[in-house]
GROMACS .gro file of C-alpha atoms in nm:
model
  195
    1MET     CA    1  18.763  -2.292  20.566
    2LEU     CA    2  18.902  -1.966  20.710
    3LYS     CA    3  19.120  -1.938  20.398
    4LYS     CA    4  18.821  -1.952  20.166
    5LEU     CA    5  18.635  -1.691  20.369
    6VAL     CA    6  18.927  -1.444  20.352
    7ASN     CA    7  18.952  -1.528  19.985
    8TYR     CA    8  18.598  -1.443  19.935
    9PHE     CA    9  18.630  -1.128  20.141
   10LEU     CA   10  18.915  -1.009  19.924
   11GLN     CA   11  18.722  -1.092  19.595
   12GLY     CA   12  18.430  -0.905  19.729
   13LEU     CA   13  18.639  -0.617  19.820
   14LEU     CA   14  18.804  -0.623  19.462
   15PHE     CA   15  18.455  -0.625  19.311
   16ILE     CA   16  18.277  -0.346  19.514
   17SER     CA   17  18.594  -0.104  19.574
   18PRO     CA   18  18.619   0.049  19.233
   19LEU     CA   19  18.225   0.088  19.223
   20ALA     CA   20  18.222   0.242  19.579
   21LEU     CA   21  18.517   0.467  19.505
   22THR     CA   22  18.361   0.573  19.180
   23ALA     CA   23  18.034   0.657  19.330
   24TYR     CA   24  18.189   0.840  19.619
   25ILE     CA   25  18.404   1.060  19.386
   26LEU     CA   26  18.101   1.143  19.187
   27LEU     CA   27  17.901   1.212  19.496
   28LEU     CA   28  18.182   1.443  19.634
   29SER     CA   29  18.213   1.616  19.291
   30PHE     CA   30  17.826   1.663  19.284
   31GLU     CA   31  17.824   1.784  19.638
   32PHE     CA   32  18.109   2.044  19.577
   33THR     CA   33  17.970   2.183  19.252
   34ASP     CA   34  17.620   2.196  19.375
   35GLY     CA   35  17.716   2.357  19.697
   36LEU     CA   36  17.898   2.646  19.509
   37LEU     CA   37  17.557   2.833  19.458
   38ARG     CA   38  17.356   2.663  19.721
   39GLU     CA   39  17.341   2.955  19.972
   40SER     CA   40  17.276   3.210  19.711
   41LEU     CA   41  16.994   3.004  19.561
   42VAL     CA   42  16.830   2.941  19.904
   43MET     CA   43  16.820   3.303  19.980
   44LEU     CA   44  16.695   3.373  19.629
   45ILE     CA   45  16.420   3.105  19.622
   46GLY     CA   46  16.368   3.039  19.991
   47HIS     CA   47  16.430   2.670  19.991
   48ASP     CA   48  16.727   2.421  19.887
   49ILE     CA   49  16.665   2.224  19.554
   50PRO     CA   50  16.932   1.947  19.526
   51GLY     CA   51  17.103   1.978  19.177
   52LEU     CA   52  16.987   2.319  19.091
   53GLY     CA   53  17.342   2.458  19.157
   54LEU     CA   54  17.486   2.212  18.939
   55MET     CA   55  17.248   2.264  18.673
   56ILE     CA   56  17.297   2.622  18.655
   57ILE     CA   57  17.691   2.588  18.675
   58VAL     CA   58  17.664   2.343  18.370
   59MET     CA   59  17.420   2.576  18.166
   60LEU     CA   60  17.648   2.880  18.241
   61LEU     CA   61  17.959   2.678  18.126
   62ILE     CA   62  17.761   2.582  17.795
   63CYS     CA   63  17.671   2.938  17.748
   64VAL     CA   64  18.028   3.065  17.804
   65GLY     CA   65  18.147   2.795  17.569
   66TYR     CA   66  17.909   2.884  17.314
   67PHE     CA   67  17.983   3.265  17.352
   68GLY     CA   68  18.376   3.183  17.340
   69GLN     CA   69  18.342   3.025  17.009
   70THR     CA   70  18.174   3.343  16.851
   71PHE     CA   71  18.365   3.609  16.669
   72ILE     CA   72  18.233   3.872  16.924
   73ALA     CA   73  18.438   3.694  17.207
   74GLN     CA   74  18.775   3.693  17.025
   75PRO     CA   75  18.856   4.054  17.089
   76ILE     CA   76  18.756   4.011  17.464
   77LYS     CA   77  18.984   3.688  17.478
   78ARG     CA   78  19.266   3.907  17.320
   79LEU     CA   79  19.217   4.184  17.581
   80ILE     CA   80  19.224   3.958  17.879
   81ARG     CA   81  19.533   3.771  17.746
   82LYS     CA   82  19.698   4.108  17.689
   83SER     CA   83  19.597   4.236  18.017
   84ILE     CA   84  19.729   3.918  18.201
   85ALA     CA   85  20.057   3.920  17.997
   86ASN     CA   86  20.159   4.247  18.186
   87ILE     CA   87  20.134   4.097  18.528
   88PRO     CA   88  20.450   3.868  18.575
   89VAL     CA   89  20.338   3.599  18.827
   90LEU     CA   90  19.965   3.579  18.698
   91ASN     CA   91  20.094   3.552  18.346
   92GLU     CA   92  20.291   3.240  18.416
   93ILE     CA   93  20.020   3.077  18.611
   94TYR     CA   94  19.746   3.177  18.342
   95SER     CA   95  19.932   3.074  18.045
   96SER     CA   96  20.048   2.730  18.216
   97LEU     CA   97  19.691   2.643  18.308
   98ASN     CA   98  19.538   2.752  17.983
   99ASP     CA   99  19.795   2.550  17.786
  100LEU     CA  100  19.726   2.247  18.011
  101PHE     CA  101  19.356   2.272  17.968
  102SER     CA  102  19.387   2.335  17.596
  103ALA     CA  103  19.602   2.025  17.571
  104PHE     CA  104  19.328   1.807  17.708
  105VAL     CA  105  19.003   1.969  17.572
  106GLY     CA  106  19.078   2.266  17.344
  107ASP     CA  107  19.096   2.281  16.978
  108GLU     CA  108  19.477   2.224  16.997
  109LYS     CA  109  19.459   1.893  17.178
  110LYS     CA  110  19.825   1.762  17.263
  111PHE     CA  111  19.771   1.435  17.405
  112ASN     CA  112  19.599   1.282  17.111
  113ARG     CA  113  19.920   1.136  16.948
  114PRO     CA  114  20.003   0.826  17.142
  115VAL     CA  115  20.355   0.679  17.068
  116LEU     CA  116  20.577   0.412  17.165
  117VAL     CA  117  20.954   0.541  17.239
  118LEU     CA  118  21.250   0.308  17.224
  119ILE     CA  119  21.413   0.414  17.552
  120ASN     CA  120  21.693   0.167  17.550
  121PRO     CA  121  21.800   0.020  17.231
  122GLU     CA  122  22.035  -0.248  17.366
  123ALA     CA  123  21.756  -0.384  17.603
  124LYS     CA  124  21.475  -0.308  17.339
  125LEU     CA  125  21.303  -0.116  17.639
  126GLU     CA  126  21.021   0.092  17.524
  127LYS     CA  127  20.777   0.341  17.684
  128LEU     CA  128  20.433   0.455  17.598
  129GLY     CA  129  20.386   0.846  17.582
  130PHE     CA  130  20.224   1.126  17.380
  131LEU     CA  131  20.412   1.319  17.127
  132THR     CA  132  20.344   1.684  17.222
  133GLU     CA  133  20.577   1.864  16.994
  134HIS     CA  134  20.739   1.744  16.666
  135ASP     CA  135  20.933   2.079  16.569
  136LEU     CA  136  21.194   2.178  16.842
  137SER     CA  137  21.387   2.396  16.574
  138ILE     CA  138  21.327   2.689  16.814
  139LEU     CA  139  21.560   2.495  17.062
  140GLY     CA  140  21.820   2.421  16.814
  141LEU     CA  141  21.700   2.052  16.799
  142GLU     CA  142  21.641   1.938  16.448
  143ASP     CA  143  21.613   1.580  16.498
  144LYS     CA  144  21.444   1.548  16.828
  145VAL     CA  145  21.072   1.551  16.950
  146ALA     CA  146  20.896   1.626  17.280
  147VAL     CA  147  20.712   1.315  17.431
  148TYR     CA  148  20.519   1.335  17.746
  149PHE     CA  149  20.514   1.042  17.962
  150PRO     CA  150  20.234   1.024  18.228
  151HIS     CA  151  20.310   0.864  18.556
  152SER     CA  152  20.086   0.553  18.668
  153TYR     CA  153  19.853   0.601  18.956
  154ASN     CA  154  19.923   0.991  18.934
  155PHE     CA  155  19.819   1.301  18.759
  156SER     CA  156  20.166   1.404  18.684
  157GLY     CA  157  20.453   1.291  18.423
  158GLU     CA  158  20.761   1.383  18.267
  159LEU     CA  159  20.870   1.560  17.933
  160PHE     CA  160  21.145   1.402  17.753
  161ILE     CA  161  21.311   1.527  17.438
  162VAL     CA  162  21.401   1.209  17.239
  163PRO     CA  163  21.548   1.143  16.883
  164SER     CA  164  21.256   1.140  16.651
  165ASN     CA  165  21.374   0.801  16.492
  166GLN     CA  166  21.317   0.629  16.825
  167VAL     CA  167  20.944   0.745  16.808
  168ARG     CA  168  20.676   0.528  16.655
  169ALA     CA  169  20.308   0.634  16.616
  170ILE     CA  170  20.063   0.379  16.747
  171ASP     CA  171  19.715   0.348  16.619
  172ILE     CA  172  19.520   0.315  16.944
  173SER     CA  173  19.288   0.564  17.114
  174PRO     CA  174  19.461   0.823  17.290
  175THR     CA  175  19.209   0.784  17.578
  176ASN     CA  176  19.273   0.418  17.579
  177VAL     CA  177  19.649   0.453  17.585
  178MET     CA  178  19.620   0.721  17.878
  179LYS     CA  179  19.412   0.484  18.083
  180PHE     CA  180  19.661   0.192  18.016
  181ILE     CA  181  19.960   0.413  18.146
  182VAL     CA  182  19.795   0.564  18.452
  183SER     CA  183  19.664   0.210  18.538
  184GLY     CA  184  20.013   0.103  18.540
  185GLY     CA  185  19.940  -0.122  18.255
  186VAL     CA  186  19.646  -0.296  18.441
  187SER     CA  187  19.369  -0.173  18.200
  188GLN     CA  188  19.321  -0.373  17.884
  189LEU     CA  189  19.432  -0.186  17.555
  190GLU     CA  190  19.188  -0.210  17.279
  191ASN     CA  191  19.266  -0.219  16.907
  192LYS     CA  192  18.991  -0.009  16.776
  193HIS     CA  193  19.058   0.371  16.746
  194LEU     CA  194  18.761   0.545  16.901
  195ASP     CA  195  18.893   0.910  16.930
   0.00000   0.00000   0.00000
């Protein structure tokens, strides 16, 4: 009887934990984002309206995104990049973060080409990753490509330079492949290509 109760407890924990953690992370994100403007808004309007700070930040980001797409913003972006390029440490930080964000959500998405890489031909060991650069001629590497391998249960990964003939494109949604890798292969892969 005790064994059954422990089993039911673990099953309940398995069922509720992902839901509870997701809700908790969303709540923390909401509280943090909404809290960024809370004091200023309370001073401005006299009382606290939950969600108003978040709504203002979202609207501001939409406006900045829209403005950033116009031809008027291009000279401003070039001026900012040129100014930052002259400051050594700031340039490295800014360019790295800019490239990282662009790789995920920019016009030049880099994690949108999932591939299967033959790591060990003798053992037929393969690894899922994302082709990030297919032309490495600047490094003097004509027949090699850059593949990024995300780590499971982590927000990090490794970049490998591999022979291009050991890389095979796969027709699965990049989002689905990323989820599969990050979950350590626990998430189920779907055949349909959604992205």
